[in-house]
PDB file of C-alpha atoms in Angstrom:
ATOM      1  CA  UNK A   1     -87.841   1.485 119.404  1.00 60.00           C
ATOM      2  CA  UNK A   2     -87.394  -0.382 116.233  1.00 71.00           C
ATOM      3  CA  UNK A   3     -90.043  -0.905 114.097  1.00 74.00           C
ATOM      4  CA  UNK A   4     -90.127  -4.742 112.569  1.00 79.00           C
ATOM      5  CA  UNK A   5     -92.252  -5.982 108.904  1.00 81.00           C
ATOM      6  CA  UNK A   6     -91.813  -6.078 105.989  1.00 84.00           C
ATOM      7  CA  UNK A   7     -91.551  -2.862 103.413  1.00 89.00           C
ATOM      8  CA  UNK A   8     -93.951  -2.564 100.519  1.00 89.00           C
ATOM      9  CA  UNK A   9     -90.984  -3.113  97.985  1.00 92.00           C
ATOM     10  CA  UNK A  10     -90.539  -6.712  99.651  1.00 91.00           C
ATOM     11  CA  UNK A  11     -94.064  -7.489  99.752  1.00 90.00           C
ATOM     12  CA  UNK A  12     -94.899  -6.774  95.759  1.00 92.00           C
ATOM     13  CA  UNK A  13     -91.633  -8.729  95.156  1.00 93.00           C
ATOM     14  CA  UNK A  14     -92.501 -11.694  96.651  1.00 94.00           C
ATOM     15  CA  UNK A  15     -96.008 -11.557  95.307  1.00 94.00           C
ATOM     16  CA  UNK A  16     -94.600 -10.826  91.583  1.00 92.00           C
ATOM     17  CA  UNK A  17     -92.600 -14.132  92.436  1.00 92.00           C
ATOM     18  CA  UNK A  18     -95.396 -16.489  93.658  1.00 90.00           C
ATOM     19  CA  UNK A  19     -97.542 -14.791  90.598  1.00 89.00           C
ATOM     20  CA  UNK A  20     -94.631 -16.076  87.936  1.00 86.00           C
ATOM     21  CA  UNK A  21     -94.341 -19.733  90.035  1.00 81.00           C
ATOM     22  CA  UNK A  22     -98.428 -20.234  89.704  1.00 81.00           C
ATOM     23  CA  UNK A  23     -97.850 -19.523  86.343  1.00 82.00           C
ATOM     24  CA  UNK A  24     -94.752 -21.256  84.890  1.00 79.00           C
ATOM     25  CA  UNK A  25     -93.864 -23.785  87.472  1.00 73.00           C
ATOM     26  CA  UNK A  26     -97.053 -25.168  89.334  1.00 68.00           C
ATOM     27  CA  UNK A  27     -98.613 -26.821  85.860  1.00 66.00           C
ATOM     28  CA  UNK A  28     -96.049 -28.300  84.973  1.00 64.00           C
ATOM     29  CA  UNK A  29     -95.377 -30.236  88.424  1.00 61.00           C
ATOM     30  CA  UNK A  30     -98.720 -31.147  88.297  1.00 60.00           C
ATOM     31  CA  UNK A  31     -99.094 -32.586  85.022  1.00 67.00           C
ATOM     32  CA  UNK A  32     -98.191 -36.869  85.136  1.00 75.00           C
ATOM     33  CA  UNK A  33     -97.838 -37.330  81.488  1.00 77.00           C
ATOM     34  CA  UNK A  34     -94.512 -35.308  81.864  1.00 77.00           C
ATOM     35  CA  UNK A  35     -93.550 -37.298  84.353  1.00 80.00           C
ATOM     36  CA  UNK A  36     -94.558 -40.578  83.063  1.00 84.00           C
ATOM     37  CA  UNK A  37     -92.281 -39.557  80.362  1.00 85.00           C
ATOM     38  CA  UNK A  38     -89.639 -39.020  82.099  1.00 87.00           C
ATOM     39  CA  UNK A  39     -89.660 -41.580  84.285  1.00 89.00           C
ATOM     40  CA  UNK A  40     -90.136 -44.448  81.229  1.00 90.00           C
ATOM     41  CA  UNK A  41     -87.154 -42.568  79.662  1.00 91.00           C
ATOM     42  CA  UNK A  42     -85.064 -43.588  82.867  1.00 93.00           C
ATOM     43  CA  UNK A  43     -86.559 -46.967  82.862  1.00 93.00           C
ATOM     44  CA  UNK A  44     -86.196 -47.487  79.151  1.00 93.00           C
ATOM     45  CA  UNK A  45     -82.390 -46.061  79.181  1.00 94.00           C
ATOM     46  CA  UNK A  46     -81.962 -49.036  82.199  1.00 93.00           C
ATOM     47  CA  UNK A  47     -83.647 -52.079  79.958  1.00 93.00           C
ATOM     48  CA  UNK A  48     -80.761 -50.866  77.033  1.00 93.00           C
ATOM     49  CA  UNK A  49     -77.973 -51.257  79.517  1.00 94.00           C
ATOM     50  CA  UNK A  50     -79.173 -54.268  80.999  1.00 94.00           C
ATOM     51  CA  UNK A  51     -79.916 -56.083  77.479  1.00 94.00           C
ATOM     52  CA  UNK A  52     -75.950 -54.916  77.262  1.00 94.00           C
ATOM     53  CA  UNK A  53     -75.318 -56.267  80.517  1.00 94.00           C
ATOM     54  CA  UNK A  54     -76.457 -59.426  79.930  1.00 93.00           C
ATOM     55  CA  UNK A  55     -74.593 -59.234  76.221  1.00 93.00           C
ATOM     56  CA  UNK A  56     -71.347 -59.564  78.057  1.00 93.00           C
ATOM     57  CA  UNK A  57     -72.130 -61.399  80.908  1.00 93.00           C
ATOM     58  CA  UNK A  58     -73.902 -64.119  78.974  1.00 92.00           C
ATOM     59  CA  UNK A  59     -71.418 -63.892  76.087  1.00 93.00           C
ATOM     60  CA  UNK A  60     -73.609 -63.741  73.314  1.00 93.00           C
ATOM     61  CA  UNK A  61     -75.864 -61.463  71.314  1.00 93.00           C
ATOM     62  CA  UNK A  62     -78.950 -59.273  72.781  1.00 94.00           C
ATOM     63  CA  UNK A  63     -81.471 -57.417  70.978  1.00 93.00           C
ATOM     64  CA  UNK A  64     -83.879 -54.438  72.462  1.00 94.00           C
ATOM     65  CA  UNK A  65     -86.356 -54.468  69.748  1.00 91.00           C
ATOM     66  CA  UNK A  66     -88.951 -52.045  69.608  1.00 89.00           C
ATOM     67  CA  UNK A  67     -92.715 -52.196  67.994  1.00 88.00           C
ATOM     68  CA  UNK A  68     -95.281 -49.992  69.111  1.00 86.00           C
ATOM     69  CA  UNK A  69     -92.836 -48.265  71.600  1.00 86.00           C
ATOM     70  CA  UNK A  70     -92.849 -51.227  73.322  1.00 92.00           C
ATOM     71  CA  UNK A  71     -89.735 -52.287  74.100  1.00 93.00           C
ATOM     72  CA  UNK A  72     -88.774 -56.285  74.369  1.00 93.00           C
ATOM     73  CA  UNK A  73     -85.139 -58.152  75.600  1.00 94.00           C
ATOM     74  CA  UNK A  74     -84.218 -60.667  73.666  1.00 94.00           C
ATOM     75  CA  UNK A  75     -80.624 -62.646  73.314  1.00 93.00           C
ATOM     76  CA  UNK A  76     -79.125 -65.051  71.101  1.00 92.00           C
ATOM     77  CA  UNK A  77     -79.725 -69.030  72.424  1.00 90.00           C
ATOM     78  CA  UNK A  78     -76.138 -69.579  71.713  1.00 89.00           C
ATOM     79  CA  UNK A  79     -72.359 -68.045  71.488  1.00 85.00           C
ATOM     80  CA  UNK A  80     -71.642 -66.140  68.153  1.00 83.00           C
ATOM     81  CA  UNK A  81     -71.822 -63.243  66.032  1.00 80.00           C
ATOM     82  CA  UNK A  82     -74.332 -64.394  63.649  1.00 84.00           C
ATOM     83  CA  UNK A  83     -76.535 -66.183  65.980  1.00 88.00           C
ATOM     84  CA  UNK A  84     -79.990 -64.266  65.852  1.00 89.00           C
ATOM     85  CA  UNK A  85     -81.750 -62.757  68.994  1.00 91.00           C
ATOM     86  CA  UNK A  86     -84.751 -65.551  69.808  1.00 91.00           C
ATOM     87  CA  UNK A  87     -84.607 -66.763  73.447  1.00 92.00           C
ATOM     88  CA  UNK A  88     -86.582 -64.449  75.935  1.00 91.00           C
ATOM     89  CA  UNK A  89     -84.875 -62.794  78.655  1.00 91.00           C
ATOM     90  CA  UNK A  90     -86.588 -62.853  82.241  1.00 89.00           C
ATOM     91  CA  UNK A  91     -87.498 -59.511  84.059  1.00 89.00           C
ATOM     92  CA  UNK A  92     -85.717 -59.346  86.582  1.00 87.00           C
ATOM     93  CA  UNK A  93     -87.782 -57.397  88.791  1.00 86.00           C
ATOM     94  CA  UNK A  94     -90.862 -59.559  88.450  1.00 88.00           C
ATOM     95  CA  UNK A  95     -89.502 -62.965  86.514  1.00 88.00           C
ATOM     96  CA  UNK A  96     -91.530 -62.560  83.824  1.00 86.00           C
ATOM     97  CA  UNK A  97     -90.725 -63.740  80.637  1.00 87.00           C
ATOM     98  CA  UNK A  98     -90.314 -62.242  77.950  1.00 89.00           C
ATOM     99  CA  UNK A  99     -89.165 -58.909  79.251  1.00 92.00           C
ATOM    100  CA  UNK A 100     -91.229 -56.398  77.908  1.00 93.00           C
ATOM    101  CA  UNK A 101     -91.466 -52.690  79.046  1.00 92.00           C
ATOM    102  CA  UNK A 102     -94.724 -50.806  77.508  1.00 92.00           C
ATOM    103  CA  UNK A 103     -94.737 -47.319  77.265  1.00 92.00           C
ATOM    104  CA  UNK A 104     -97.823 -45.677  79.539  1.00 90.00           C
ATOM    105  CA  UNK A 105    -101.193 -43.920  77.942  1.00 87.00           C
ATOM    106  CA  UNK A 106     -99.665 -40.636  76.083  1.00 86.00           C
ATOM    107  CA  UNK A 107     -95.813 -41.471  75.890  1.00 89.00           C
ATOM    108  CA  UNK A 108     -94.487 -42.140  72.588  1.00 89.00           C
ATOM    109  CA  UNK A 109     -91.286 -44.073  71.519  1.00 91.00           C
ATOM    110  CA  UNK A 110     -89.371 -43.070  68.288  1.00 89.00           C
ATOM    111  CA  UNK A 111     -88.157 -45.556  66.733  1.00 87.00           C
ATOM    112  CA  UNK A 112     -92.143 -47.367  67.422  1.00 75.00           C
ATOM    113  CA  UNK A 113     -90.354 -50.069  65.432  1.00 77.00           C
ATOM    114  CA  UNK A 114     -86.309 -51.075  65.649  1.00 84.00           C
ATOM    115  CA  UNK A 115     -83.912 -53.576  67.036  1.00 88.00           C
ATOM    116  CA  UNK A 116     -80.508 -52.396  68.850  1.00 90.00           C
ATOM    117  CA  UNK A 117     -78.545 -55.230  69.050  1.00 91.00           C
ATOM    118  CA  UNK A 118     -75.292 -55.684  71.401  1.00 93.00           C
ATOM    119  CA  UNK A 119     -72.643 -58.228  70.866  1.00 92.00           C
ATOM    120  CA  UNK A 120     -70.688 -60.372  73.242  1.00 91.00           C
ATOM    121  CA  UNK A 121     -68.341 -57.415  74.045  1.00 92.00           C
ATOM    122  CA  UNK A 122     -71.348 -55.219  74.276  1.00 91.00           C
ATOM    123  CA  UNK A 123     -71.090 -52.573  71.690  1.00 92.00           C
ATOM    124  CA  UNK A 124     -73.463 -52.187  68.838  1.00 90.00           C
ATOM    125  CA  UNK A 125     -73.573 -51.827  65.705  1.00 82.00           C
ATOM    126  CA  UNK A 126     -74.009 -48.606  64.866  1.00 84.00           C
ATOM    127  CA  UNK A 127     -75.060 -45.229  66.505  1.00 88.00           C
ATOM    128  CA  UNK A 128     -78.804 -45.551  67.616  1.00 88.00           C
ATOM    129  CA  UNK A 129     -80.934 -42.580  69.083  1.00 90.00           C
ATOM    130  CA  UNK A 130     -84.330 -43.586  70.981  1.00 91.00           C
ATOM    131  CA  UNK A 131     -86.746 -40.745  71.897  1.00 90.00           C
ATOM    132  CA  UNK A 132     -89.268 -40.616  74.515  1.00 91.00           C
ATOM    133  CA  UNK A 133     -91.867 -37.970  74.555  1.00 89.00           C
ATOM    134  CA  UNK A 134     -94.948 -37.064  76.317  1.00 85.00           C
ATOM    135  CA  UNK A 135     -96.153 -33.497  77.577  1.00 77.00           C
ATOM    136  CA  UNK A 136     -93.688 -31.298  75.636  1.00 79.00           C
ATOM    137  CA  UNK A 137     -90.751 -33.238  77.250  1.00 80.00           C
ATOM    138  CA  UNK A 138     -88.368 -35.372  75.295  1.00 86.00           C
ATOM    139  CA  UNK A 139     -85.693 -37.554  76.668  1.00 89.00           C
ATOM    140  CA  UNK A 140     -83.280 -38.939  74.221  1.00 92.00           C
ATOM    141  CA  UNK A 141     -81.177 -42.082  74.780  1.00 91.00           C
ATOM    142  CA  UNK A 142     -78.324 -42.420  72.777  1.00 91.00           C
ATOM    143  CA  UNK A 143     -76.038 -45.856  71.790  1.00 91.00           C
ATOM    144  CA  UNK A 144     -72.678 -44.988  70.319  1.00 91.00           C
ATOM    145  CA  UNK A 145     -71.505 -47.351  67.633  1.00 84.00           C
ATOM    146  CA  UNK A 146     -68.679 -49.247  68.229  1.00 83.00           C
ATOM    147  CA  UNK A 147     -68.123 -48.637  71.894  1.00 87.00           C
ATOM    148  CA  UNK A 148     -72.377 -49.455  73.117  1.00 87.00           C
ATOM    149  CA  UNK A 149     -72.192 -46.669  75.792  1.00 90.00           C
ATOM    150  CA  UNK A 150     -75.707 -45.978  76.735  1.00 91.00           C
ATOM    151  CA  UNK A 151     -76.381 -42.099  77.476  1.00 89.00           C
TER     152      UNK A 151
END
């Protein structure tokens, strides 16, 4: 007759394991400011591509400007490169207007104050780097100059 279980070895193995996971992992899945962070990083990284979205589609100038960390969408009320960012953009999750996206309690935005701006081809007009922190976790978005990819 065989005998079944488990041997000691196994047993302070998988303890040692589930000691280091309490330890390292659990806090950190448990803690919402990291993933409010996160998660405004993904939403923020969207409003940039859809401000370039509507750059092209539209076939004029938008602006993501930033103060506070908040971030607002702007574009230009008419065709052409020097036209100026001024008419509000609608949200197009809830229709309001102006679009604004507000960072949550404990997540900071660097830049707090900027303006990316895409043209009617969508690229921009320079390299800009946003970063969102909160928790110990940073999420950077990055617009390359000259093409506008948003990564």
């Amino acid at each position: 007759m065989r005998n079944t279980g488990f041997t000691l070895t196994e047993l302070v193995v998988t303890i040692a394991i589930m000691g280091i996971l309490a330890v390292a992992v659990i806090p950190r899945l448990t803690d919402r400011l990291w993933v409010d962070a996160r998660g405004h990083g993904d939403r923020l990284r969207a409003v940039v591509q859809y401000a370039q979205k509507i750059a092209i589609a539209q076939r004029r100038n938008a602006c993501v400007s930033f103060s506070s960390g908040t971030a607002t969408v702007q574009m230009a009320a008419s065709a052409g490169a020097a036209v100026a960012c001024t008419a509000n953009t609608i949200d197009p999750i809830n229709g309001a207007s102006p679009f604004v996206l507000a960072p949550p309690d404990g997540v900071t935005v660097a830049p707090s104050a900027a303006t990316l701006s895409f043209d009617a081809l969508g690229a921009s007009a320079g390299t800009v780097t946003v970063s969102v922190t909160g928790a110990g976790a940073t999420k950077v978005i990055t617009v390359e100059g000259v093409t506008g990819h948003v990564h």
